[in-house]
Short mmCIF file of C-alpha atoms and ligand atoms in Angstrom, two decimals:
data_model
loop_
_atom_site.label_atom_id
_atom_site.label_comp_id
_atom_site.label_asym_id
_atom_site.label_seq_id
_atom_site.Cartn_x
_atom_site.Cartn_y
_atom_site.Cartn_z
CA MET M 293 11.29 -9.28 17.89
CA PHE M 294 10.51 -5.66 18.88
CA LEU M 295 6.89 -5.99 17.70
CA LYS M 296 6.00 -8.96 19.91
CA GLY M 297 2.49 -8.45 21.29
CA LYS M 298 1.54 -5.95 18.58
CA THR M 299 -0.97 -6.67 15.81
CA ALA M 300 -0.47 -5.37 12.28
CA LEU M 301 -3.03 -5.33 9.49
CA VAL M 302 -1.71 -4.96 5.94
CA THR M 303 -4.27 -4.46 3.18
CA GLY M 304 -3.47 -6.03 -0.19
CA SER M 305 -0.84 -8.33 1.25
CA THR M 306 -1.25 -11.50 -0.78
CA SER M 307 1.23 -10.17 -3.32
CA GLY M 308 3.99 -7.66 -4.04
CA ILE M 309 4.80 -4.88 -1.58
CA GLY M 310 2.04 -5.86 0.87
CA LEU M 311 3.39 -9.37 1.26
CA GLY M 312 6.82 -7.84 1.80
CA TYR M 313 5.46 -5.73 4.66
CA ALA M 314 3.72 -8.74 6.21
CA LYS M 315 6.95 -10.78 6.14
CA ALA M 316 8.97 -7.94 7.67
CA LEU M 317 6.42 -7.33 10.45
CA ALA M 318 6.09 -11.04 11.25
CA GLY M 319 9.89 -11.27 11.28
CA ALA M 320 9.84 -8.64 14.03
CA GLY M 321 7.33 -10.71 16.04
CA ALA M 322 4.01 -9.03 15.18
CA ASN M 323 0.70 -10.83 14.77
CA VAL M 324 -0.31 -10.12 11.20
CA VAL M 325 -3.63 -9.80 9.40
CA ILE M 326 -3.21 -10.29 5.68
CA ASN M 327 -5.79 -9.43 3.02
CA GLY M 328 -6.17 -9.59 -0.73
CA PHE M 329 -7.09 -11.95 -3.53
CA GLY M 330 -5.34 -15.00 -4.91
CA ASP M 331 -5.06 -18.77 -4.88
CA ALA M 332 -6.37 -20.17 -1.56
CA ASP M 333 -3.58 -22.76 -1.17
CA VAL M 334 -0.83 -20.22 -1.88
CA ILE M 335 -2.35 -17.77 0.62
CA GLU M 336 -2.66 -20.46 3.29
CA ALA M 337 1.00 -21.39 2.79
CA GLU M 338 1.97 -17.72 3.19
CA ARG M 339 -0.20 -17.44 6.33
CA LEU M 340 1.49 -20.46 7.91
CA ALA M 341 4.93 -19.10 6.99
CA LEU M 342 4.05 -15.79 8.69
CA GLU M 343 3.02 -17.63 11.88
CA ALA M 344 6.26 -19.61 11.79
CA ALA M 345 8.27 -16.40 11.38
CA SER M 346 6.53 -14.45 14.17
CA GLY M 347 5.81 -17.25 16.61
CA GLY M 348 2.42 -15.54 16.89
CA ARG M 349 -0.81 -15.46 14.90
CA ALA M 350 -1.54 -14.71 11.27
CA LEU M 351 -5.10 -14.24 10.06
CA TYR M 352 -6.24 -14.08 6.44
CA CYS M 353 -9.19 -11.83 5.53
CA SER M 354 -10.46 -12.18 1.95
CA HIS M 355 -12.64 -9.04 2.02
CA ASP M 356 -13.01 -6.77 -1.01
CA LEU M 357 -11.78 -3.39 0.21
CA SER M 358 -13.42 -1.42 -2.57
CA LYS M 359 -16.62 -1.81 -0.49
CA ALA M 360 -17.19 0.00 2.83
CA ASP M 361 -19.30 -2.78 4.39
CA GLN M 362 -16.59 -5.36 3.63
CA ILE M 363 -13.94 -3.14 5.24
CA GLU M 364 -16.08 -2.82 8.35
CA ALA M 365 -16.50 -6.62 8.45
CA MET M 366 -12.74 -7.17 8.08
CA MET M 367 -11.84 -4.71 10.83
CA ALA M 368 -14.40 -6.29 13.18
CA GLU M 369 -13.14 -9.82 12.39
CA ALA M 370 -9.52 -8.81 12.94
CA ALA M 371 -10.29 -7.04 16.22
CA ALA M 372 -12.33 -10.01 17.50
CA ALA M 373 -9.55 -12.47 16.64
CA LEU M 374 -6.49 -10.47 17.66
CA GLY M 375 -7.71 -7.68 19.92
CA GLY M 376 -7.39 -4.52 17.85
CA ILE M 377 -4.98 -3.14 15.27
CA ASP M 378 -1.80 -1.41 16.50
CA ILE M 379 -0.15 -1.05 13.09
CA LEU M 380 -2.26 -0.32 10.03
CA ILE M 381 -0.69 -0.45 6.60
CA ASN M 382 -2.96 0.70 3.79
CA ASN M 383 -1.45 -0.84 0.73
CA ALA M 384 -4.17 -2.42 -1.44
CA GLY M 385 -4.23 -0.75 -4.80
CA VAL M 386 -4.91 -1.24 -8.48
CA GLN M 387 -3.95 0.69 -11.58
CA HIS M 388 -5.52 1.46 -14.94
CA VAL M 389 -3.79 3.24 -17.79
CA ALA M 390 -5.85 5.14 -20.41
CA PRO M 391 -6.21 8.65 -21.85
CA ILE M 392 -8.67 10.84 -19.92
CA GLU M 393 -11.26 10.86 -22.73
CA ASP M 394 -11.32 7.04 -22.80
CA PHE M 395 -10.86 6.43 -19.07
CA PRO M 396 -13.56 3.91 -18.08
CA VAL M 397 -15.83 5.35 -15.39
CA ASP M 398 -15.98 2.02 -13.53
CA LYS M 399 -12.15 1.96 -13.35
CA TRP M 400 -12.12 5.50 -11.96
CA ASP M 401 -14.65 4.51 -9.29
CA LEU M 402 -12.74 1.34 -8.36
CA ILE M 403 -9.35 3.07 -8.09
CA ILE M 404 -10.71 5.91 -5.95
CA ALA M 405 -12.59 3.41 -3.73
CA LEU M 406 -9.68 1.03 -3.24
CA ASN M 407 -6.59 3.25 -3.42
CA LEU M 408 -8.04 6.17 -1.42
CA THR M 409 -11.40 5.61 0.29
CA SER M 410 -10.44 2.24 1.82
CA ALA M 411 -7.65 4.00 3.76
CA PHE M 412 -10.20 6.45 5.20
CA HIS M 413 -12.38 3.56 6.39
CA THR M 414 -9.60 1.41 7.87
CA SER M 415 -8.08 4.46 9.58
CA ARG M 416 -11.33 5.68 11.13
CA LEU M 417 -11.95 2.16 12.45
CA ALA M 418 -8.41 1.57 13.76
CA VAL M 419 -7.77 4.92 15.46
CA PRO M 420 -10.01 4.41 18.54
CA HIS M 421 -8.01 1.32 19.61
CA MET M 422 -4.70 3.13 18.96
CA LYS M 423 -5.85 6.17 20.96
CA ALA M 424 -6.88 3.91 23.86
CA ARG M 425 -3.42 2.27 23.82
CA LYS M 426 -1.65 5.61 23.30
CA TRP M 427 0.40 3.96 20.57
CA GLY M 428 -0.18 3.34 16.89
CA ARG M 429 1.34 3.40 13.44
CA ILE M 430 -0.54 4.20 10.24
CA ILE M 431 1.50 3.72 7.10
CA GLN M 432 0.24 4.22 3.57
CA THR M 433 1.81 2.91 0.44
CA ALA M 434 1.38 6.08 -1.56
CA SER M 435 3.60 6.50 -4.62
CA ALA M 436 5.84 8.91 -6.49
CA HIS M 437 2.44 9.60 -8.07
CA SER M 438 1.33 11.19 -4.78
CA LEU M 439 3.86 13.94 -5.51
CA THR M 440 3.99 14.11 -9.30
CA ALA M 441 1.87 13.04 -12.26
CA SER M 442 2.21 10.91 -15.37
CA PRO M 443 -0.11 10.98 -18.37
CA PHE M 444 -2.85 8.32 -18.71
CA LYS M 445 -3.10 7.67 -14.95
CA ALA M 446 -5.86 10.12 -13.99
CA ALA M 447 -7.50 7.98 -11.31
CA TYR M 448 -4.30 6.62 -9.78
CA VAL M 449 -2.59 10.03 -9.53
CA SER M 450 -5.76 11.57 -8.06
CA ALA M 451 -6.13 8.77 -5.49
CA LYS M 452 -2.47 8.90 -4.44
CA HIS M 453 -2.46 12.70 -4.09
CA GLY M 454 -5.61 12.32 -1.99
CA LEU M 455 -3.97 9.67 0.15
CA ALA M 456 -1.07 12.04 0.88
CA GLY M 457 -3.54 14.70 2.06
CA LEU M 458 -5.54 12.23 4.15
CA THR M 459 -2.34 11.06 5.84
CA LYS M 460 -1.24 14.57 6.78
CA THR M 461 -4.70 15.27 8.22
CA ILE M 462 -4.73 12.08 10.31
CA ALA M 463 -1.21 12.82 11.54
CA LEU M 464 -2.30 16.20 12.89
CA GLU M 465 -5.40 14.77 14.57
CA VAL M 466 -3.59 11.96 16.43
CA ALA M 467 -0.26 13.66 17.08
CA THR M 468 -0.58 13.76 20.88
CA TYR M 469 -1.66 10.12 21.24
CA GLY M 470 1.62 8.37 20.41
CA ILE M 471 0.27 7.59 16.94
CA THR M 472 2.12 8.45 13.75
CA ALA M 473 0.77 8.51 10.20
CA ASN M 474 3.09 8.56 7.21
CA CYS M 475 3.22 7.80 3.51
CA ILE M 476 5.91 5.73 1.90
CA SER M 477 6.15 6.73 -1.74
CA PRO M 478 7.95 4.23 -3.91
CA GLY M 479 8.95 4.77 -7.50
CA TYR M 480 8.63 1.71 -9.71
CA VAL M 481 8.86 -1.53 -7.78
CA TRP M 482 8.87 -4.74 -9.84
CA THR M 483 5.57 -6.37 -8.74
CA PRO M 484 2.52 -7.83 -10.53
CA LEU M 485 0.91 -4.34 -10.48
CA VAL M 486 3.70 -2.92 -12.65
CA GLU M 487 3.90 -5.98 -14.87
CA LYS M 488 0.14 -5.85 -15.56
CA GLN M 489 0.14 -2.22 -16.75
CA ILE M 490 2.75 -2.86 -19.45
CA PRO M 491 0.29 -4.07 -22.16
CA ASP M 492 -2.02 -1.03 -21.68
CA THR M 493 0.92 1.35 -21.70
CA MET M 494 2.19 -0.32 -24.89
CA LYS M 495 -1.23 0.40 -26.41
CA ALA M 496 -1.63 3.95 -25.03
CA ARG M 497 1.86 4.99 -26.17
CA ASN M 498 2.24 2.71 -29.20
CA MET M 499 5.43 1.17 -27.81
CA THR M 500 7.10 -2.25 -27.47
CA LYS M 501 7.46 -3.90 -24.04
CA GLU M 502 11.18 -3.02 -23.95
CA GLN M 503 10.40 0.61 -24.81
CA VAL M 504 7.82 0.80 -21.99
CA MET M 505 10.28 -0.65 -19.45
CA ASN M 506 13.26 1.50 -20.43
CA ASP M 507 11.70 4.68 -21.89
CA VAL M 508 8.62 5.02 -19.63
CA LEU M 509 9.24 3.23 -16.34
CA LEU M 510 12.97 3.40 -15.69
CA GLU M 511 13.20 6.66 -17.66
CA ARG M 512 11.75 8.33 -14.56
CA GLN M 513 14.26 6.75 -12.13
CA PRO M 514 17.77 8.20 -12.28
CA THR M 515 19.15 5.02 -10.66
CA LYS M 516 17.86 3.05 -13.71
CA ALA M 517 16.90 0.29 -11.30
CA PHE M 518 13.56 -0.87 -9.92
CA VAL M 519 13.05 -0.27 -6.19
CA THR M 520 12.72 -3.59 -4.31
CA VAL M 521 9.91 -4.82 -2.10
CA GLU M 522 12.47 -5.40 0.67
CA GLN M 523 13.64 -1.77 0.57
CA VAL M 524 10.06 -0.54 1.01
CA ALA M 525 9.29 -3.05 3.79
CA ALA M 526 12.44 -2.06 5.69
CA MET M 527 11.22 1.56 5.80
CA ALA M 528 7.84 0.48 7.17
CA LEU M 529 9.57 -1.54 9.86
CA TYR M 530 11.68 1.47 10.80
CA LEU M 531 8.55 3.62 11.10
CA CYS M 532 7.23 1.13 13.68
CA ARG M 533 10.27 1.63 15.94
CA ASP M 534 10.23 3.99 18.91
CA GLU M 535 13.12 5.88 17.26
CA ALA M 536 10.65 6.91 14.54
CA ALA M 537 8.13 8.44 16.98
CA GLY M 538 9.00 11.93 15.70
CA ILE M 539 8.31 11.09 12.07
CA THR M 540 4.67 11.91 11.33
CA GLY M 541 2.79 13.56 8.51
CA SER M 542 5.74 12.75 6.25
CA ASN M 543 5.77 11.49 2.72
CA ILE M 544 8.93 9.42 2.41
CA SER M 545 10.18 8.87 -1.12
CA ILE M 546 11.91 5.63 -2.10
CA ASP M 547 12.04 6.33 -5.79
CA GLY M 548 15.62 6.13 -7.04
CA GLY M 549 15.71 9.93 -7.34
CA TRP M 550 12.53 10.26 -9.48
CA THR M 551 10.97 13.16 -7.56
CA ALA M 552 14.29 14.97 -7.09
CA GLN M 553 14.11 15.99 -10.75
P1 NAD D 772 0.20 -6.06 -6.39
O1 NAD D 772 -0.75 -6.12 -7.56
O2 NAD D 772 1.33 -7.01 -6.34
O3 NAD D 772 -0.60 -6.17 -5.02
C1 NAD D 772 -1.86 -5.57 -4.83
C2 NAD D 772 -2.55 -6.25 -3.67
O4 NAD D 772 -3.85 -5.65 -3.51
C3 NAD D 772 -2.80 -7.74 -3.89
O5 NAD D 772 -2.64 -8.43 -2.68
C4 NAD D 772 -4.25 -7.79 -4.36
O6 NAD D 772 -4.88 -9.04 -4.14
C5 NAD D 772 -4.82 -6.70 -3.49
N1 NAD D 772 -6.11 -6.22 -3.96
C6 NAD D 772 -6.47 -5.86 -5.22
N2 NAD D 772 -7.76 -5.50 -5.25
C7 NAD D 772 -8.23 -5.61 -3.97
C8 NAD D 772 -9.47 -5.38 -3.35
N3 NAD D 772 -10.54 -4.94 -4.06
N4 NAD D 772 -9.61 -5.62 -2.04
C9 NAD D 772 -8.55 -6.06 -1.29
N5 NAD D 772 -7.32 -6.29 -1.82
C10 NAD D 772 -7.18 -6.07 -3.15
O7 NAD D 772 0.71 -4.55 -6.38
P2 NAD D 772 1.93 -3.82 -5.65
O8 NAD D 772 2.80 -3.27 -6.71
O9 NAD D 772 2.51 -4.63 -4.55
O10 NAD D 772 1.13 -2.55 -5.06
C11 NAD D 772 0.86 -2.38 -3.70
C12 NAD D 772 0.68 -0.90 -3.44
O11 NAD D 772 1.87 -0.22 -3.77
C13 NAD D 772 -0.44 -0.25 -4.27
O12 NAD D 772 -1.16 0.68 -3.47
C14 NAD D 772 0.33 0.49 -5.33
O13 NAD D 772 -0.38 1.61 -5.82
C15 NAD D 772 1.57 0.90 -4.57
N6 NAD D 772 2.72 1.23 -5.38
C16 NAD D 772 3.28 0.29 -6.20
C17 NAD D 772 4.38 0.65 -6.96
C18 NAD D 772 5.04 -0.33 -7.89
O14 NAD D 772 5.87 0.11 -8.70
N7 NAD D 772 4.74 -1.61 -7.82
C19 NAD D 772 4.91 1.94 -6.88
C20 NAD D 772 4.33 2.85 -6.02
C21 NAD D 772 3.22 2.48 -5.28
#
């Protein structure tokens, strides 16, 4: 329970990797703010399970983080309820797969707003509290696509590369305040985000589902295995430990060897 008394906010945590982070942080005793979309009853059950795990508080914020005013409202609500964010995990993200000449402009705008700009807003709003406490952790779920590209993912690759740059910049600015800022960059993790892009990839590449899974997704990962949510969450938990105080401005790959190639 090394995070007892700390408050963590995880964006996009009603599903997939974000929910994995929330469970890991609550398991270590942190109060947790969860956010994202989904079925209200399912989310309430998750919220109660997080409170049971931490013995502390869990708050659900339904705000749409593609919009700056909603992010400001969420950060204010979380601070009022739980007294400021000590651990910020920017994780909310969406994907769209299409050739550049057909890439829908509204999808570009959404992916840049959610996958990149939301992390700027949450970070600028969380840092003052962290500086005052002389302790903080900012963790981004970036991606192997923050380090390398794939065709048909113009917006996602651009947003994730931008997120890596933003993180390094924040790390330098807060380095003397006991605050670290790092990216975790997973390869393919089996979550709804990956499952949902299979039909579009089948269309863009004229492939069957099996071909997309084996020849596109796992083709990039030498381990030939999906990374798990638990493996990613365990790294985030480690970054919250005092032993990780010297890790900042890093982009930590958990990608089954993808970016070693
Ligand atoms: P997911 O679809 O399971 O979860 C995405 C979360 O974001 C959900 O909680 C969803 O409700 C929330 N969300 C979507 N739109 C939102 C909005 N406008 N405002 C607030 N919340 C919103 O996806 P995941 O695979 O768990 O992805 C989480 C993060 O991990 C993303 O940033 C993604 O780019 C990154 N990532 C995923 C993989 C992978 O293989 N799954 C690999 C590398 C990086």
